Amino acid sequence: MELVQIYQCFCDPTRLRILHLLTQTSLCVCHFQEVLDEPQVKISKHLAYLRARDLVETKRSGNWIIYSLPSRRSAELELNLQCLQDCTVTDPVFRKDQQRLTRLQAKCCEPAGVFAKESNPFKIQ
Amino acid sequence: MELVQIYQCFCDPTRLRILHLLTQTSLCVCHFQEVLDEPQVKISKHLAYLRARDLVETKRSGNWIIYSLPSRRSAELELNLQCLQDCTVTDPVFRKDQQRLTRLQAKCCEPAGVFAKESNPFKIQ
DNA sequence: TGACTATATTCCTGTTAAAGTATGTAGATT
DNA sequence: AATCTACATACTTTAACAGGAATATAGTCA
């Protein structure tokens, strides 16, 4: 039952928040840190957990490791990600994360932004 | 995040099979035993786990304790139960459970069935 | 090469949980 | 009252996991 693995990944609040962000955009670890306001080791280990169970994929770009949802997803995963998105709409935690992500994207992509150059994770995808 | 509790309940195969059956009908512990072919203590403890997190409700009827999904469900739970049902359609384990449940219901409800009397859990609901 | 940045891994600790064995309990039956 | 049936709980063992602190590594830049 592949389903169980999906739910194991879903059953931690930090991982849920990570997955919620990934339904919006790919992200590198430091941006997860910033949006979720959690220590690097915590983020990194939850990402490793998700990666070991094929819920995320990685791509290196210079010093960054860009995390994204798998390009090819099983029907079960697709359904559950959609369901998760429906559930996050009303929850304050997810909404706040969403706002912080939007602000981070704006900051990084404005002309004088910290990551305004070619190395901007939001532009790599 | 109530969502996490839902996923914690969903992240064990036995509990998933229990919940899948409950989306079809209410059941007593001995019927879970029969359909899932698992020891009583295992079923009982997983039901206690679900009950402690408000994923199932109980009703006593003589010697039986009838388990069912909560009559009032949060939007999150409703969405995830629906998603679970969608995911179970293709999985062989759930399909087999479904068949065993159907056979059990038939056996219990035929005129000379073991539980053909007023005490039939399938008739209490 | 050496320093720096972003990220991963190892080690440790406490917590949760899964499964089995044995035992307890509430209600029904005799 | 004694027994039976259906179910629950306590206890034990083992494993998984979460979090923090410290350390390692891979790529970049001067």
Coordinates of C-alpha atoms (C1' of nucleotides) in Angstrom, one line a residue:
Chain A
M1 CA 0.0 0.0 0.0
E2 CA 1.8 3.0 -1.3
L3 CA -0.9 5.1 0.4
V4 CA 0.5 4.5 3.8
Q5 CA 3.8 6.1 2.8
I6 CA 2.0 9.1 1.6
Y7 CA 0.1 9.5 4.9
Q8 CA 3.3 8.9 6.9
C9 CA 4.8 11.8 5.1
F10 CA 1.6 13.9 5.8
C11 CA 1.4 13.2 9.5
D12 CA 3.9 15.8 10.7
P13 CA 3.1 19.5 10.8
T14 CA 6.4 20.7 9.5
R15 CA 6.2 18.2 6.6
L16 CA 2.7 19.3 5.8
R17 CA 3.8 22.9 5.7
I18 CA 6.7 22.0 3.4
L19 CA 4.4 20.1 1.1
H20 CA 1.9 22.9 1.1
L21 CA 4.6 25.4 0.0
L22 CA 5.8 23.0 -2.7
T23 CA 2.4 22.9 -4.2
Q24 CA 3.0 26.5 -5.0
T25 CA 6.6 26.6 -6.1
S26 CA 10.0 24.8 -5.9
L27 CA 12.2 26.0 -3.0
C28 CA 15.7 25.7 -1.6
V29 CA 16.3 24.8 2.0
C30 CA 17.2 28.3 3.2
H31 CA 13.9 29.6 1.8
F32 CA 12.0 26.9 3.7
Q33 CA 13.9 28.0 6.8
E34 CA 12.9 31.6 6.2
V35 CA 9.2 31.0 5.5
L36 CA 8.7 28.3 8.1
D37 CA 11.0 30.0 10.7
E38 CA 12.5 26.7 11.7
P39 CA 16.1 25.6 12.2
Q40 CA 18.1 24.3 9.3
V41 CA 18.6 20.8 10.7
K42 CA 14.9 20.4 11.2
I43 CA 14.0 21.4 7.7
S44 CA 16.8 19.4 6.2
K45 CA 15.8 16.2 8.0
H46 CA 12.2 16.5 7.1
L47 CA 13.2 17.0 3.5
A48 CA 15.4 13.9 3.7
Y49 CA 12.4 12.0 5.1
L50 CA 10.2 13.1 2.2
R51 CA 12.9 12.4 -0.3
A52 CA 13.5 8.9 0.9
R53 CA 9.8 8.2 0.3
D54 CA 9.8 9.9 -3.1
L55 CA 7.5 12.7 -2.2
V56 CA 10.1 15.3 -3.3
E57 CA 12.8 15.5 -5.9
T58 CA 16.0 17.6 -5.8
K59 CA 18.2 19.4 -8.2
R60 CA 21.4 21.1 -7.4
S61 CA 22.1 24.6 -8.6
G62 CA 25.4 25.9 -7.3
N63 CA 25.2 26.0 -3.6
W64 CA 21.5 25.5 -3.5
I65 CA 19.6 22.3 -3.5
I66 CA 16.2 23.0 -5.1
Y67 CA 13.3 20.9 -3.8
S68 CA 10.2 20.2 -5.8
L69 CA 7.3 17.8 -6.0
P70 CA 8.1 14.8 -8.2
S71 CA 7.4 15.6 -11.8
R72 CA 5.7 12.2 -12.3
R73 CA 3.1 11.5 -9.5
S74 CA 1.0 8.5 -8.8
A75 CA -2.8 9.0 -8.9
E76 CA -2.9 8.5 -5.1
L77 CA -0.3 11.2 -4.5
E78 CA -2.0 13.6 -6.9
L79 CA -5.4 13.1 -5.2
N80 CA -3.9 13.6 -1.8
L81 CA -2.0 16.7 -2.7
Q82 CA -5.1 18.1 -4.2
C83 CA -7.0 17.2 -1.0
L84 CA -4.3 18.8 1.1
Q85 CA -4.5 22.0 -0.9
D86 CA -8.3 22.1 -0.3
C87 CA -7.7 21.6 3.4
T88 CA -5.1 24.3 3.7
V89 CA -7.2 27.1 2.3
T90 CA -8.9 27.8 5.7
D91 CA -6.1 27.0 8.1
P92 CA -4.3 30.0 9.6
V93 CA -0.9 28.3 9.8
F94 CA -0.9 27.5 6.1
R95 CA -2.3 30.9 5.1
K96 CA 0.4 32.6 7.0
D97 CA 3.1 30.5 5.3
Q98 CA 1.5 31.4 2.0
Q99 CA 1.8 35.1 2.8
R100 CA 5.4 34.8 3.9
L101 CA 6.2 32.9 0.7
T102 CA 4.6 35.5 -1.4
R103 CA 6.6 38.2 0.3
L104 CA 9.8 36.3 -0.1
Q105 CA 9.2 35.8 -3.8
A106 CA 8.5 39.5 -4.2
K107 CA 11.7 40.4 -2.3
C108 CA 13.8 38.0 -4.3
C109 CA 12.5 39.0 -7.7
E110 CA 12.5 42.7 -7.5
P111 CA 15.3 44.3 -9.5
A112 CA 17.5 45.1 -6.5
G113 CA 16.5 41.9 -4.6
V114 CA 19.0 39.8 -2.7
F115 CA 18.5 37.0 -5.3
A116 CA 17.9 39.2 -8.3
K117 CA 20.6 37.5 -10.3
E118 CA 20.8 34.4 -12.4
S119 CA 21.2 32.4 -9.2
N120 CA 17.7 33.1 -8.0
P121 CA 16.1 29.8 -6.9
F122 CA 12.7 31.2 -8.0
K123 CA 14.0 31.6 -11.5
I124 CA 15.7 28.2 -11.8
Q125 CA 12.8 25.9 -11.4
Chain B
M1 CA -3.7 21.7 12.9
E2 CA -6.4 19.1 13.2
L3 CA -5.2 17.8 9.8
V4 CA -2.2 16.2 11.4
Q5 CA -4.4 14.1 13.7
I6 CA -6.3 12.9 10.6
Y7 CA -3.1 11.9 8.9
Q8 CA -1.7 10.2 12.0
C9 CA -4.8 8.0 11.9
F10 CA -4.4 7.4 8.2
C11 CA -0.7 6.3 8.4
D12 CA -1.2 2.7 9.5
P13 CA -2.4 0.0 7.0
T14 CA -4.7 -1.6 9.5
R15 CA -6.3 1.7 10.4
L16 CA -6.7 2.5 6.7
R17 CA -8.5 -0.8 6.1
I18 CA -10.7 -0.1 9.1
L19 CA -11.6 3.3 7.9
H20 CA -12.2 2.1 4.4
L21 CA -14.7 -0.5 5.7
L22 CA -16.4 2.2 7.9
T23 CA -17.1 4.3 4.8
Q24 CA -19.3 1.4 3.7
T25 CA -21.1 0.5 7.0
S26 CA -20.9 0.4 10.7
L27 CA -19.3 -2.7 12.2
C28 CA -18.5 -4.4 15.5
V29 CA -15.1 -5.5 16.5
C30 CA -15.7 -9.2 15.7
H31 CA -16.6 -8.3 12.2
F32 CA -13.5 -6.3 11.7
Q33 CA -11.6 -9.3 12.9
E34 CA -13.3 -11.6 10.4
V35 CA -12.9 -9.3 7.4
L36 CA -9.4 -8.1 8.1
D37 CA -8.2 -11.4 9.5
E38 CA -6.3 -9.8 12.3
P39 CA -6.2 -10.7 16.1
Q40 CA -8.8 -9.1 18.3
V41 CA -6.3 -7.1 20.4
K42 CA -4.8 -5.5 17.3
I43 CA -8.2 -4.4 16.0
S44 CA -9.3 -3.3 19.4
K45 CA -6.2 -1.1 19.9
H46 CA -6.4 0.5 16.5
L47 CA -10.0 1.3 17.1
A48 CA -9.1 2.8 20.5
Y49 CA -6.5 4.9 18.7
L50 CA -9.1 6.1 16.2
R51 CA -11.6 6.7 18.9
A52 CA -9.2 8.8 21.0
R53 CA -8.7 11.1 18.0
D54 CA -12.5 11.3 17.2
L55 CA -12.2 9.5 13.9
V56 CA -14.8 6.9 15.1
E57 CA -17.8 6.8 17.4
T58 CA -19.1 3.8 19.4
K59 CA -22.5 2.6 20.4
R60 CA -23.1 -0.4 22.6
S61 CA -25.7 -2.9 21.6
G62 CA -25.8 -5.9 24.0
N63 CA -22.4 -7.5 23.9
W64 CA -21.4 -5.7 20.7
I65 CA -19.8 -2.4 20.4
I66 CA -20.7 -0.9 17.1
Y67 CA -18.1 1.4 15.5
S68 CA -19.0 4.0 13.0
L69 CA -17.6 7.2 11.5
P70 CA -18.6 10.3 13.4
S71 CA -22.0 11.6 12.5
R72 CA -20.7 15.1 12.4
R73 CA -17.4 15.5 10.5
S74 CA -15.2 18.4 9.9
A75 CA -14.6 19.6 6.3
E76 CA -11.1 18.3 6.5
L77 CA -12.2 14.8 7.6
E78 CA -14.9 14.7 5.0
L79 CA -12.5 15.7 2.2
N80 CA -9.9 13.1 3.3
L81 CA -12.4 10.3 3.7
Q82 CA -13.6 11.0 0.2
C83 CA -10.0 11.1 -1.1
L84 CA -9.3 7.8 0.7
Q85 CA -12.3 6.2 -0.9
D86 CA -11.1 7.4 -4.3
C87 CA -7.7 5.9 -3.6
T88 CA -9.0 2.5 -2.4
V89 CA -10.9 1.8 -5.6
T90 CA -7.8 0.4 -7.4
D91 CA -5.9 -1.2 -4.5
P92 CA -6.1 -5.0 -4.2
V93 CA -6.0 -5.0 -0.4
F94 CA -9.0 -2.7 -0.1
R95 CA -10.9 -4.5 -2.9
K96 CA -10.4 -7.8 -1.2
D97 CA -11.6 -6.4 2.1
Q98 CA -14.6 -5.0 0.3
Q99 CA -15.5 -8.4 -1.1
R100 CA -15.1 -10.1 2.3
L101 CA -17.4 -7.5 3.8
T102 CA -20.0 -8.0 1.1
R103 CA -19.9 -11.8 1.7
L104 CA -20.2 -11.3 5.5
Q105 CA -23.1 -9.0 5.1
A106 CA -24.9 -11.5 2.9
K107 CA -24.2 -14.3 5.3
C108 CA -25.4 -12.3 8.3
C109 CA -28.6 -11.1 6.6
E110 CA -29.9 -14.2 4.9
P111 CA -32.9 -15.7 6.8
A112 CA -31.0 -18.5 8.4
G113 CA -27.9 -16.4 8.9
V114 CA -25.8 -16.5 12.1
F115 CA -27.0 -13.0 12.9
A116 CA -30.4 -13.2 11.3
K117 CA -32.1 -12.0 14.5
E118 CA -32.7 -8.6 16.0
S119 CA -29.2 -8.7 17.3
N120 CA -27.7 -8.4 13.9
P121 CA -25.1 -5.5 13.9
F122 CA -25.9 -4.8 10.3
K123 CA -29.4 -4.1 11.2
I124 CA -28.8 -1.9 14.2
Q125 CA -26.8 1.0 12.6
Chain C
dT1 C1' 44.7 27.0 -1.3
dG2 C1' 41.8 28.7 2.2
dA3 C1' 37.6 30.7 3.6
dC4 C1' 32.7 30.8 3.0
dT5 C1' 27.9 29.2 2.0
dA6 C1' 24.3 26.0 1.8
dT7 C1' 23.1 21.7 3.0
dA8 C1' 23.6 16.9 5.0
dT9 C1' 24.8 13.6 8.4
dT10 C1' 26.0 11.7 12.9
dC11 C1' 25.3 11.2 17.7
dC12 C1' 22.4 11.6 21.5
dT13 C1' 17.9 11.8 24.1
dG14 C1' 13.2 11.5 24.8
dT15 C1' 8.7 10.2 22.9
dT16 C1' 5.4 7.6 20.4
dA17 C1' 3.8 3.7 18.7
dA18 C1' 3.1 -1.2 17.1
dA19 C1' 2.6 -6.0 18.3
dG20 C1' 2.0 -9.8 21.4
dT21 C1' 0.7 -12.0 26.0
dA22 C1' -2.0 -12.0 29.7
dT23 C1' -5.7 -10.2 32.3
dG24 C1' -9.8 -7.4 33.3
dT25 C1' -14.7 -6.1 32.6
dA26 C1' -19.6 -5.3 31.1
dG27 C1' -23.6 -7.3 29.7
dA28 C1' -26.1 -11.7 28.4
dT29 C1' -27.3 -16.4 29.4
dT30 C1' -28.1 -20.3 32.1
Chain D
dA1 C1' -24.4 -16.9 41.2
dA2 C1' -21.6 -19.0 37.6
dT3 C1' -20.4 -18.8 33.1
dC4 C1' -19.9 -17.1 28.5
dT5 C1' -19.3 -13.6 24.9
dA6 C1' -17.4 -9.5 23.1
dC7 C1' -14.3 -6.3 23.9
dA8 C1' -10.8 -3.4 26.5
dT9 C1' -6.6 -2.6 29.1
dA10 C1' -2.0 -3.2 31.2
dC11 C1' 2.5 -4.7 30.6
dT12 C1' 6.6 -5.6 27.9
dT13 C1' 9.6 -5.4 23.9
dT14 C1' 11.2 -3.4 19.9
dA15 C1' 11.4 0.0 16.5
dA16 C1' 10.6 4.5 14.5
dC17 C1' 10.8 9.1 14.9
dA18 C1' 11.4 14.1 16.4
dG19 C1' 14.6 17.6 17.9
dG20 C1' 19.0 19.6 19.1
dA21 C1' 24.1 20.0 19.1
dA22 C1' 28.0 19.2 16.7
dT23 C1' 30.4 18.0 12.7
dA24 C1' 31.0 16.8 7.8
dT25 C1' 30.7 17.8 2.8
dA26 C1' 30.2 19.9 -1.8
dG27 C1' 30.4 23.7 -4.4
dT28 C1' 31.9 28.8 -4.8
dC29 C1' 34.7 32.6 -4.5
dA30 C1' 38.8 35.4 -3.4

